[in-house]
Coordinates of C-alpha atoms and ligand atoms in Angstrom, one line a residue:
Chain A
M127 CA -0.8 85.4 143.1
T128 CA 1.8 87.6 145.0
L129 CA 1.9 90.8 143.0
A130 CA -1.8 91.0 143.9
S131 CA -1.4 90.4 147.3
D132 CA 2.1 91.8 148.0
S133 CA 0.9 95.4 146.1
Y134 CA -2.3 95.3 148.8
Y135 CA -0.1 95.1 151.8
M136 CA 2.4 97.7 150.5
F137 CA -0.6 100.1 149.5
Q138 CA -1.8 99.4 153.2
R139 CA 1.6 100.8 154.6
W140 CA 1.5 103.8 152.6
M141 CA -2.4 104.5 153.6
K142 CA -1.6 103.9 157.4
K143 CA 1.2 106.3 156.8
L144 CA -0.5 109.0 155.4
V145 CA -3.5 108.9 157.7
R146 CA -0.7 109.5 160.6
N147 CA 0.6 112.5 158.7
P148 CA -2.1 114.3 158.8
I149 CA 0.2 117.2 158.4
L150 CA 1.1 116.4 154.8
L151 CA -2.4 116.1 154.3
F152 CA -3.1 119.2 155.6
F153 CA -0.7 121.0 153.5
S154 CA -1.6 119.0 150.2
L155 CA -5.1 120.1 150.6
F156 CA -4.7 123.9 152.3
Q157 CA -3.6 125.3 148.8
P158 CA -6.7 124.3 146.6
I159 CA -8.9 124.9 149.4
I160 CA -7.5 128.1 149.3
F161 CA -8.0 128.8 145.7
L162 CA -11.4 127.3 146.0
V163 CA -12.7 129.9 148.7
L164 CA -10.4 132.8 148.0
F165 CA -8.9 132.7 144.5
T166 CA -12.3 132.3 142.9
Q167 CA -13.9 135.0 145.0
L168 CA -10.8 137.1 143.9
F169 CA -11.3 136.8 140.6
S170 CA -15.1 136.4 140.7
S171 CA -15.4 139.3 138.2
F172 CA -13.8 137.0 135.3
G173 CA -17.4 135.1 135.5
T174 CA -18.6 138.0 133.6
L175 CA -16.1 138.2 131.3
L176 CA -16.8 135.0 130.2
G177 CA -20.1 135.4 129.4
G178 CA -22.1 135.7 133.1
I179 CA -21.1 132.4 134.4
N180 CA -20.1 131.7 138.2
Y181 CA -16.2 131.6 138.2
T182 CA -15.9 129.2 141.0
V183 CA -18.0 126.8 138.6
F184 CA -15.8 127.4 136.1
A185 CA -12.5 126.7 138.1
T186 CA -13.4 124.1 140.2
A187 CA -11.9 121.4 137.4
G188 CA -8.2 123.3 137.3
I189 CA -8.4 123.4 141.4
V190 CA -8.9 119.4 141.7
L191 CA -6.5 119.0 138.9
Q192 CA -3.9 121.1 140.6
N193 CA -4.4 119.2 143.7
A194 CA -3.6 116.0 142.0
F195 CA -0.7 117.5 140.3
S196 CA 1.1 118.5 144.0
S197 CA 0.0 115.6 145.7
A198 CA 1.4 113.0 143.1
F199 CA 4.5 115.1 143.4
Q200 CA 4.8 114.0 147.0
S201 CA 5.3 110.2 145.7
G202 CA 9.0 110.6 144.7
T203 CA 10.1 112.0 148.0
A204 CA 8.4 109.0 150.0
V205 CA 10.3 106.9 147.7
V206 CA 13.7 109.0 148.4
D207 CA 12.7 108.3 152.0
D208 CA 12.8 104.6 152.0
I209 CA 15.9 104.5 149.9
K210 CA 17.5 106.6 152.5
S211 CA 16.3 104.8 155.5
G212 CA 16.8 101.1 154.0
F213 CA 13.3 100.3 154.0
L214 CA 13.5 99.4 150.3
T215 CA 16.6 97.5 150.5
K216 CA 14.6 95.4 153.8
M217 CA 11.6 95.0 151.4
L218 CA 13.8 93.6 148.5
A219 CA 15.5 91.3 151.0
T220 CA 12.0 89.5 150.8
P221 CA 10.7 87.4 148.4
A222 CA 7.9 90.1 147.7
S223 CA 7.4 90.7 144.4
R224 CA 9.4 93.4 142.9
A225 CA 6.6 95.2 141.2
S226 CA 4.5 95.3 144.0
I227 CA 6.9 97.9 145.6
L228 CA 6.1 100.1 142.7
L229 CA 2.4 99.4 142.0
G230 CA 1.8 99.7 146.2
R231 CA 2.8 102.9 145.9
L232 CA 0.9 103.8 143.0
L233 CA -2.4 102.4 144.0
S234 CA -2.2 104.6 147.1
D235 CA -1.2 107.8 145.2
A236 CA -4.4 107.1 143.4
F237 CA -6.5 106.5 145.8
R238 CA -5.4 109.7 147.7
V239 CA -6.1 112.1 144.5
F240 CA -9.6 110.4 144.4
A241 CA -10.0 111.2 148.3
Q242 CA -9.0 114.3 148.5
S243 CA -10.7 115.2 145.4
L244 CA -14.0 114.0 146.7
I245 CA -13.3 116.4 149.6
I246 CA -12.5 119.2 147.0
L247 CA -15.6 118.8 145.3
V248 CA -18.0 118.5 148.0
L249 CA -16.6 121.7 149.4
A250 CA -17.2 123.1 146.1
Y251 CA -21.0 121.7 146.1
G252 CA -21.4 123.9 149.4
L253 CA -20.1 127.1 147.3
G254 CA -22.6 126.1 144.6
V255 CA -20.9 124.0 142.3
F256 CA -23.3 121.0 141.3
P257 CA -22.0 119.1 138.1
I258 CA -25.0 118.7 135.5
T259 CA -24.2 115.1 134.8
G260 CA -24.7 114.4 138.6
F261 CA -23.6 111.1 140.0
V262 CA -22.3 109.4 137.0
G263 CA -20.5 112.6 136.4
Y264 CA -19.0 112.6 140.2
V265 CA -17.8 109.0 139.1
L266 CA -16.1 110.4 135.8
I267 CA -14.5 113.2 137.4
L268 CA -13.0 111.5 140.3
F269 CA -11.4 108.6 138.1
T270 CA -9.9 111.0 135.4
V271 CA -8.3 112.8 138.1
A272 CA -7.4 109.7 139.8
F273 CA -5.6 108.7 136.4
F274 CA -4.1 112.1 136.1
G275 CA -2.4 111.8 139.2
L276 CA -0.9 108.5 138.6
A277 CA 0.6 109.5 135.4
W278 CA 2.2 112.4 137.6
S279 CA 3.1 110.2 140.1
G280 CA 5.5 108.8 137.6
I281 CA 7.4 111.7 136.8
S282 CA 8.3 112.6 140.7
L283 CA 8.9 108.9 141.0
A284 CA 11.2 108.5 138.3
L285 CA 12.8 112.1 139.7
G286 CA 13.1 110.5 143.0
L287 CA 14.7 107.1 142.1
R288 CA 17.0 109.2 139.9
T289 CA 18.2 111.6 142.1
K290 CA 17.6 110.0 145.7
S291 CA 17.2 113.7 146.7
A292 CA 13.7 114.7 147.7
E293 CA 15.0 118.4 147.9
T294 CA 15.4 118.3 143.8
V295 CA 12.1 116.3 143.7
F296 CA 10.3 119.4 145.9
G297 CA 12.1 121.8 143.9
I298 CA 11.3 120.9 140.4
A299 CA 7.6 120.2 141.7
G300 CA 7.6 124.0 142.6
T301 CA 9.3 125.3 139.8
L302 CA 7.1 123.2 137.6
T303 CA 3.4 123.5 139.2
F304 CA 2.9 127.2 138.5
P305 CA 3.5 127.6 135.0
L306 CA 1.8 124.4 134.0
L307 CA -1.0 125.4 135.5
F308 CA -1.4 129.2 134.6
M309 CA -0.3 128.0 130.7
S310 CA -3.4 125.7 130.5
T311 CA -7.2 126.2 130.7
A312 CA -7.2 125.3 134.2
L313 CA -8.1 129.1 135.8
M314 CA -8.9 130.6 132.5
D315 CA -10.4 130.2 129.1
K316 CA -8.7 130.4 126.1
R317 CA -10.6 132.9 124.8
L318 CA -9.2 135.2 127.3
M319 CA -5.5 134.2 126.9
P320 CA -2.9 135.8 124.7
D321 CA -2.2 134.3 121.3
W322 CA 0.9 132.7 122.3
M323 CA 0.0 131.3 125.5
K324 CA -3.1 130.0 123.8
S325 CA -1.1 128.1 121.6
V326 CA 0.9 126.8 124.6
S327 CA -1.9 125.7 126.4
A328 CA -3.7 124.1 123.7
Y329 CA -0.7 121.2 123.9
N330 CA -0.5 121.4 127.7
P331 CA -1.7 118.0 129.2
I332 CA -3.3 119.7 131.8
S333 CA -5.9 121.4 129.5
F334 CA -6.9 118.1 128.0
A335 CA -7.7 117.0 131.2
V336 CA -9.3 120.1 132.7
N337 CA -11.3 120.4 129.4
A338 CA -12.9 117.1 130.0
I339 CA -13.9 117.9 133.8
R340 CA -15.1 120.8 133.3
D341 CA -17.5 119.8 130.4
L342 CA -19.2 117.0 132.9
I343 CA -19.2 119.8 134.8
M344 CA -20.7 122.7 133.2
I345 CA -21.9 121.4 129.8
G346 CA -22.8 117.8 130.1
Y347 CA -21.1 114.5 128.6
N348 CA -18.9 115.4 125.9
W349 CA -17.4 111.9 125.0
N350 CA -14.7 113.9 122.5
S351 CA -13.2 115.7 125.3
F352 CA -13.5 112.9 127.7
L353 CA -11.6 110.2 125.4
L354 CA -9.2 113.0 124.2
S355 CA -8.1 113.1 127.8
F356 CA -7.9 109.7 128.4
G357 CA -5.6 109.3 125.2
V358 CA -3.7 112.1 126.8
I359 CA -3.1 111.0 130.2
S360 CA -2.3 107.4 129.0
L361 CA 0.3 108.7 126.9
I362 CA 2.0 110.6 129.7
A363 CA 1.6 107.5 131.9
I364 CA 2.7 105.5 129.5
L365 CA 6.2 107.6 129.4
T366 CA 6.2 108.3 132.9
M367 CA 5.9 104.9 133.9
G368 CA 8.4 103.7 131.5
A369 CA 11.2 105.8 133.1
T370 CA 9.8 104.9 136.6
I371 CA 10.2 101.3 136.0
Y372 CA 13.6 101.9 134.1
E373 CA 15.0 103.8 136.8
F374 CA 13.6 101.3 139.6
K375 CA 15.3 98.4 137.9
K376 CA 18.3 100.2 138.0
V377 CA 18.3 101.2 141.9
V378 CA 17.1 97.5 142.4
S379 CA 19.6 95.5 140.9
Chain B
M75 CA 25.3 71.1 152.6
P76 CA 26.8 74.2 154.0
A77 CA 25.1 76.8 154.8
V78 CA 26.8 79.1 153.5
Q79 CA 29.8 78.9 150.8
V80 CA 31.7 81.5 149.2
E81 CA 34.7 81.3 146.8
N82 CA 36.7 84.2 145.4
L83 CA 34.1 86.2 146.0
V84 CA 34.9 90.3 144.9
K85 CA 32.8 93.1 144.8
T86 CA 34.0 96.1 143.3
Y87 CA 31.6 99.4 143.8
G88 CA 30.5 101.4 140.9
D89 CA 33.3 104.3 142.3
G90 CA 35.9 101.7 142.3
T91 CA 36.4 100.7 145.7
Q92 CA 37.5 97.2 146.1
A93 CA 35.3 96.3 149.3
V94 CA 35.7 92.6 149.1
K95 CA 38.8 91.1 147.3
G96 CA 38.3 87.6 146.6
I97 CA 37.3 85.9 149.8
S98 CA 36.6 82.3 150.3
F99 CA 35.1 80.6 153.5
K100 CA 32.4 78.3 154.5
V101 CA 29.4 77.9 157.4
D102 CA 28.1 74.6 158.3
D103 CA 24.7 74.3 158.8
G104 CA 23.6 75.0 162.0
E105 CA 26.5 77.0 162.8
F106 CA 27.2 80.3 164.9
F107 CA 29.4 82.0 162.6
G108 CA 31.5 85.4 163.8
F109 CA 32.6 87.7 161.2
L110 CA 34.8 90.2 162.3
G111 CA 37.0 92.9 161.3
P112 CA 37.8 96.6 161.5
N113 CA 35.5 99.3 160.3
G114 CA 35.4 99.5 156.4
A115 CA 37.1 96.1 156.3
G116 CA 33.8 95.1 154.0
K117 CA 31.5 92.8 156.3
S118 CA 28.3 94.9 155.3
T119 CA 29.3 94.6 151.6
T120 CA 29.6 90.7 152.1
I121 CA 26.6 90.5 154.1
K122 CA 24.5 92.4 151.6
I123 CA 25.7 89.9 148.7
L124 CA 24.8 86.9 150.7
T125 CA 21.8 88.5 151.2
T126 CA 20.5 89.2 147.7
I127 CA 20.5 92.7 148.1
L128 CA 23.8 93.4 146.1
R129 CA 24.9 92.0 143.4
K130 CA 28.5 90.5 143.5
T131 CA 31.3 91.3 140.7
S132 CA 32.7 87.7 140.4
G133 CA 33.2 84.7 142.4
L134 CA 30.7 81.9 143.7
A135 CA 28.4 82.4 146.8
N136 CA 26.0 79.6 147.8
V137 CA 23.6 80.0 150.7
A138 CA 21.4 77.1 151.8
G139 CA 23.1 75.2 148.7
L140 CA 21.2 77.7 146.1
E141 CA 23.3 79.9 143.9
I142 CA 22.3 83.7 145.4
E143 CA 21.9 85.2 142.0
H144 CA 20.0 82.3 140.2
D145 CA 17.7 81.5 143.2
A146 CA 17.4 84.5 144.5
Q147 CA 13.8 84.2 145.5
K148 CA 14.2 80.9 146.9
V149 CA 17.1 82.2 149.0
R150 CA 15.1 85.2 150.4
K151 CA 12.6 83.0 151.8
L152 CA 15.2 80.5 153.7
I153 CA 16.9 84.0 155.0
G154 CA 16.8 86.5 157.6
V155 CA 18.5 90.1 157.6
Q156 CA 19.4 92.4 160.2
M157 CA 21.1 95.5 158.5
Q158 CA 23.4 97.6 160.2
D159 CA 21.6 100.6 160.3
T160 CA 18.0 100.1 162.3
V161 CA 15.2 99.8 159.4
I162 CA 11.8 100.0 160.9
D163 CA 9.1 101.7 159.4
E164 CA 8.4 104.4 162.6
D165 CA 4.8 105.1 161.4
L166 CA 3.9 102.0 162.0
T167 CA 3.4 100.0 165.4
G168 CA 5.8 97.3 166.4
R169 CA 3.3 94.8 165.7
E170 CA 2.1 96.3 162.2
N171 CA 6.0 96.2 161.2
L172 CA 6.1 92.5 162.0
M173 CA 2.8 91.8 160.4
L174 CA 3.6 93.5 157.2
Q175 CA 7.3 91.9 157.4
G176 CA 5.3 88.3 157.6
H177 CA 2.7 89.3 154.8
L178 CA 5.6 89.9 152.5
Q179 CA 6.9 86.4 153.5
Q180 CA 3.4 84.9 152.4
M181 CA 2.1 84.3 155.8
R182 CA -1.6 85.2 156.6
G183 CA -4.1 84.8 159.5
E184 CA -3.8 83.3 162.4
E185 CA -0.3 81.5 162.2
L186 CA 1.0 84.8 161.3
K187 CA -1.0 86.3 164.2
E188 CA 0.1 84.0 166.7
R189 CA 3.6 84.4 165.6
V190 CA 4.1 88.0 165.8
N191 CA 2.5 87.9 169.5
E192 CA 5.2 85.4 170.5
L193 CA 8.0 87.8 168.9
L194 CA 6.6 90.4 170.5
K195 CA 6.8 88.9 173.8
V196 CA 10.7 87.3 173.3
V197 CA 11.9 90.7 172.5
D198 CA 10.2 92.2 175.4
L199 CA 8.2 94.8 173.3
G200 CA 4.8 93.4 174.5
D201 CA 3.5 96.4 176.2
A202 CA 4.8 98.7 173.3
A203 CA 3.3 96.4 170.6
D204 CA 0.3 98.8 169.5
K205 CA 2.5 101.9 169.9
R206 CA 3.8 104.1 167.1
S207 CA 7.6 102.5 166.6
A208 CA 8.7 106.2 166.0
Y209 CA 8.1 106.6 169.9
Y210 CA 10.4 103.7 170.3
S211 CA 13.8 104.1 172.1
G212 CA 16.7 103.0 170.3
G213 CA 17.3 99.6 172.1
M214 CA 13.6 99.0 171.2
K215 CA 14.0 100.1 167.6
K216 CA 16.9 97.5 167.4
R217 CA 14.8 94.8 168.9
L218 CA 12.2 95.4 166.8
D219 CA 14.0 95.0 163.8
L220 CA 16.0 91.6 164.9
A221 CA 12.2 90.5 165.4
S222 CA 11.1 91.7 162.0
T223 CA 14.2 89.1 160.6
L224 CA 12.9 86.2 162.4
V225 CA 8.8 86.2 161.5
H226 CA 9.3 84.0 158.9
R227 CA 11.2 81.3 160.8
P228 CA 14.6 81.6 158.6
K229 CA 16.8 78.9 158.2
I230 CA 19.6 81.4 158.1
L231 CA 20.3 84.6 159.9
F232 CA 22.4 87.3 158.8
L233 CA 23.0 90.0 161.5
D234 CA 25.3 93.0 160.9
E235 CA 26.3 94.5 164.2
P236 CA 22.5 93.6 166.2
T237 CA 23.5 94.7 169.8
T238 CA 25.7 97.7 169.0
G239 CA 23.9 100.8 170.7
L240 CA 22.1 98.7 173.4
D241 CA 22.5 98.9 176.6
P242 CA 24.5 96.0 178.2
Q243 CA 21.4 94.5 179.9
S244 CA 19.6 94.4 176.5
R245 CA 22.6 93.3 174.9
A246 CA 23.1 90.1 177.2
Q247 CA 19.4 89.3 176.4
V248 CA 19.9 89.4 172.6
W249 CA 23.0 87.5 172.7
S250 CA 21.0 85.0 175.1
Y251 CA 18.3 84.5 172.4
L252 CA 20.5 84.3 169.8
K253 CA 22.2 81.4 171.5
G254 CA 18.4 80.0 171.9
L255 CA 18.1 80.1 168.3
N256 CA 21.1 78.6 167.2
Q257 CA 20.3 75.8 169.7
T258 CA 17.0 75.1 167.6
G259 CA 19.0 74.8 164.7
M260 CA 19.3 77.7 163.3
T261 CA 22.6 78.8 161.3
I262 CA 23.8 82.5 162.6
F263 CA 26.4 84.6 160.7
I264 CA 26.9 87.7 162.6
T265 CA 29.3 90.6 162.5
T266 CA 29.8 92.3 165.9
Q267 CA 32.4 94.4 167.8
Y268 CA 32.0 92.4 171.0
L269 CA 34.5 89.9 171.1
E270 CA 34.0 88.3 174.6
E271 CA 30.6 86.9 173.2
V272 CA 31.8 85.9 170.0
D273 CA 34.5 84.0 172.2
R274 CA 31.6 82.5 174.4
L275 CA 29.2 81.7 171.5
C276 CA 30.6 81.3 167.9
R277 CA 31.6 78.2 167.0
R278 CA 33.9 79.6 164.4
L279 CA 34.9 82.9 163.0
A280 CA 36.5 84.8 160.1
I281 CA 38.7 87.8 160.2
L282 CA 38.6 90.5 157.6
D283 CA 40.8 93.1 157.2
H284 CA 40.9 95.4 153.7
G285 CA 38.5 93.2 151.7
E286 CA 40.3 90.2 152.3
I287 CA 40.1 87.3 155.1
V288 CA 43.2 87.2 157.4
A289 CA 42.5 84.8 159.7
Q290 CA 39.7 81.8 160.1
G291 CA 39.2 79.1 162.6
S292 CA 37.7 78.4 166.0
P293 CA 38.2 81.0 168.7
S294 CA 40.1 78.6 170.7
E295 CA 42.3 77.7 167.8
L296 CA 42.7 81.3 166.8
K297 CA 44.0 82.1 170.7
S298 CA 46.3 79.0 170.6
E299 CA 48.1 80.0 167.6
I300 CA 49.1 83.1 169.0
G301 CA 50.9 80.8 171.6
A302 CA 52.1 83.1 174.0
D303 CA 50.7 85.3 177.2
R304 CA 49.9 89.3 176.4
I305 CA 51.8 91.8 178.5
T306 CA 50.2 95.0 178.8
L307 CA 52.9 98.1 180.2
G308 CA 51.4 101.4 180.8
F309 CA 53.9 104.2 181.2
E310 CA 53.9 106.8 183.5
N311 CA 54.0 110.2 181.4
G312 CA 51.3 109.9 179.3
N313 CA 49.9 107.4 177.2
P314 CA 51.2 106.1 173.9
G315 CA 54.4 107.6 175.1
T316 CA 56.2 110.3 173.4
G317 CA 57.9 108.5 170.1
S318 CA 61.1 108.7 171.9
L319 CA 60.0 107.4 175.4
K320 CA 58.3 104.4 173.4
D321 CA 61.6 103.8 171.2
K322 CA 63.6 103.5 173.9
A323 CA 60.7 101.5 175.8
K324 CA 61.3 99.2 172.9
Q325 CA 65.4 99.1 173.1
V326 CA 65.0 97.8 176.6
L327 CA 62.5 95.1 175.7
G328 CA 64.6 93.9 172.7
S329 CA 67.4 93.1 175.4
L330 CA 65.2 90.8 177.1
G331 CA 64.5 86.9 176.2
G332 CA 61.5 84.9 175.6
I333 CA 59.4 88.0 173.9
T334 CA 57.6 86.9 170.7
E335 CA 56.3 89.7 169.6
I336 CA 55.9 93.7 170.5
V337 CA 53.3 95.6 169.5
D338 CA 52.5 99.1 169.7
S339 CA 49.1 100.3 171.0
D340 CA 47.1 103.0 172.3
E341 CA 47.3 102.1 175.8
G342 CA 51.4 101.7 175.7
I343 CA 53.1 98.7 174.7
V344 CA 51.7 94.9 174.5
I345 CA 54.5 92.4 174.2
Y346 CA 53.6 88.7 173.8
A347 CA 55.6 86.2 175.7
K348 CA 55.8 82.7 176.6
N349 CA 55.3 82.0 180.3
G350 CA 54.6 85.8 180.4
G351 CA 54.3 85.9 184.3
F352 CA 57.9 84.7 184.8
L353 CA 59.2 87.6 182.6
V354 CA 57.4 90.4 184.7
P355 CA 60.2 90.9 187.4
D356 CA 62.6 90.9 184.5
I357 CA 61.2 93.6 182.8
V358 CA 60.2 95.5 185.6
R359 CA 64.1 95.5 186.5
A360 CA 65.1 96.6 183.0
F361 CA 62.7 99.2 183.1
D362 CA 64.2 100.4 186.4
N363 CA 67.6 100.3 185.5
A364 CA 66.6 102.5 182.2
E365 CA 64.7 105.0 184.3
I366 CA 61.5 104.5 182.8
K367 CA 58.5 104.8 184.9
L368 CA 55.9 102.4 184.3
S369 CA 52.7 103.0 185.6
S370 CA 50.9 99.3 185.3
I371 CA 51.9 95.9 184.2
G372 CA 49.2 93.4 183.3
V373 CA 49.4 89.6 182.1
S374 CA 46.7 88.0 180.5
S375 CA 46.5 84.9 178.7
P376 CA 45.2 85.6 175.1
T377 CA 41.7 86.7 174.0
L378 CA 40.3 87.4 170.8
D379 CA 41.2 90.9 171.1
D380 CA 44.6 89.8 170.9
V381 CA 43.9 87.9 167.8
F382 CA 42.0 90.6 166.4
L383 CA 45.0 92.6 167.6
K384 CA 47.6 90.5 165.7
H385 CA 45.9 90.1 162.5
T386 CA 44.7 93.6 161.9
G387 CA 47.1 95.6 164.1
R388 CA 43.9 97.9 165.4
R389 CA 42.0 96.8 168.5
I390 CA 38.1 96.7 168.5
R391 CA 36.7 99.1 171.1
P392 CA 32.8 98.5 171.4
E393 CA 32.5 101.3 174.0
E394 CA 33.9 104.0 171.7
I395 CA 32.3 102.9 168.9
D396 CA 29.0 103.2 170.7
K397 CA 30.1 106.7 171.7
S398 CA 31.0 107.7 168.5
R399 CA 27.8 106.5 167.0
A400 CA 25.5 108.0 169.8
S401 CA 27.3 111.5 168.7
G402 CA 26.9 111.0 165.4
M403 CA 23.2 110.9 165.5
F404 CA 22.4 113.5 162.8
G405 CA 24.7 112.2 160.4
R406 CA 24.2 109.2 158.6
R407 CA 26.9 106.8 158.8
R408 CA 28.7 105.9 155.8
R409 CA 28.2 102.9 154.4
Ligands
ATP170 N1 27.6 102.1 148.1 C1 29.2 102.1 148.3 N2 29.7 102.8 147.3 C2 31.3 102.7 147.3 N3 32.1 102.5 148.2 C3 31.3 101.6 149.0 C4 30.0 101.6 149.0 N4 29.5 100.7 150.1 C5 30.6 100.7 150.9 N5 31.8 101.1 150.5 C6 33.0 101.0 150.9 O1 33.4 100.0 151.0 C7 34.3 99.4 151.7 C8 33.6 98.5 152.7 O2 32.6 99.1 153.3 P1 31.5 98.0 154.3 O3 30.4 98.8 154.9 O4 31.1 96.7 153.9 O5 32.6 97.9 155.1 P2 32.5 97.2 157.1 O6 33.7 96.4 157.2 O7 30.8 96.7 157.2 O8 32.6 98.7 157.8 P3 31.7 98.9 159.5 O9 32.6 98.2 160.6 O10 32.4 100.3 159.5 O11 30.3 98.9 159.1 C9 34.5 100.7 152.6 O12 35.7 101.1 152.1 C10 33.2 101.7 152.0 O13 33.9 103.0 151.9
MG171 MG1 29.3 97.4 158.3

């Protein structure tokens, strides 16, 4: 089965590239860590507003997702590099399965988000964030985040393949990140939002994923919110992957 | 069965550029085939089509007896391609680059490892094999790129200017290695600016200009078609000579017999004449009488350079191309 083995070798290539560019890893981890350490301290009094909880515990779900969101956006720029350098063409001149080129990249995105989220959760643990669902909770959180990252990678890949410009991908990513984050339940409970924002955040896909993860950390197993978030992420994944495959086919043919 | 067979191949890019305008040629199995032409002639475009990277607009193209679009997957297993711009993954080591290429060609295990070791030695990268290729010199990168096209022992090798940018020593090495590969039966399809090597190694060649084939045949056939020696004239006050000087010189030459062709060139004027040696005294005398000072006069039997000049009106100058490429490092070359 060459799709599986080809995807594995593509995945391996991306992982090597990632660990050999620690600066990239540093930058994408830097922001969530700042949020985790400084932002939560600065806004620790929100905990009182939210009914006497630890704000760091509250915000961890949002921070983990924000990290997934911004890491996933680097995917498109990596593919732009491959187009510009001609490496994509070089791979296309081999009998490697075309789908493996995308699949390998997506797997590496998911794995990366998984690993980075783990680092953040370990740090959070040090700051007193202990998910009440324990080990199983950790596993569910990590898979949800990785799945979420995968779905967002699709947007960035489709943009990269379409515009073939890293600047454009970065620009759009930078513009989208904070509005989407702030208009979700990532950092604030919906009870404390103005009405209009409450309605926006209710439809914001980030909110669904955040709620599922937050429940696993603070409340326990809430299968309703968990399955709902998987439904929403799946929907996004189908849309973004559809766009990515469509753009990829245009580039490849 | 020919290794490559092309009939009426046309490529029109999306923006309307007609890069290839209905070319036909054939490369026999085991042949060392040169594909020449000035910048923008359509060489790279043709290579990209033959290697299944680019779709043709119309025409027939078979590689190893397989229709390139219908049997693209099979073709990809049989060919190796080195693109004009060096393509390696600079985050990976030399060895890793080759291993990846082998893996994508479905090679595995010990067989692949040995093959990679062997190739690393051949391209003289044994010592740098486990160093990140970002730290390789330009020539090392180019050699690694070449090696990466050979991992799966292709039957037909397509090379787009594989030695451009290499120093003379590595260039000679690459050519002699290519010669060795060809002797083992590999068909080689190469575009290059180095006509001396083409003359020595290529059994046949085609010259492409503005998307059309303007000449094809063996080097000796093409040279004998010229049927005349080349006499190069240089002028004292200034090269390419001012318009009027050049015109006057041409008038002078026109009065002489035995000249088959007069061509302008950057160095002055080139004339083609049968038995050129005998004509030299006449030329010198005629210019003396006309009071035009010659700074140099040279006679040579025709070379591929002359063939190229005759068919394209231009001259290939590898040294200048190298220089312009080196100074243009930061801008990507037009493709
Ligand atoms: N992707 C493209 N879109 C539009 N036009 C293109 C594209 N690629 C090449 N061309 C044009 O097609 C023509 C042939 O280009 P090609 O790269 O095949 O030439 P070449 O013979 O390889 O030249 P060089 O010696 O400079 O490498 C040129 O006019 C070029 O500008
Ligand atoms: Mg070219």
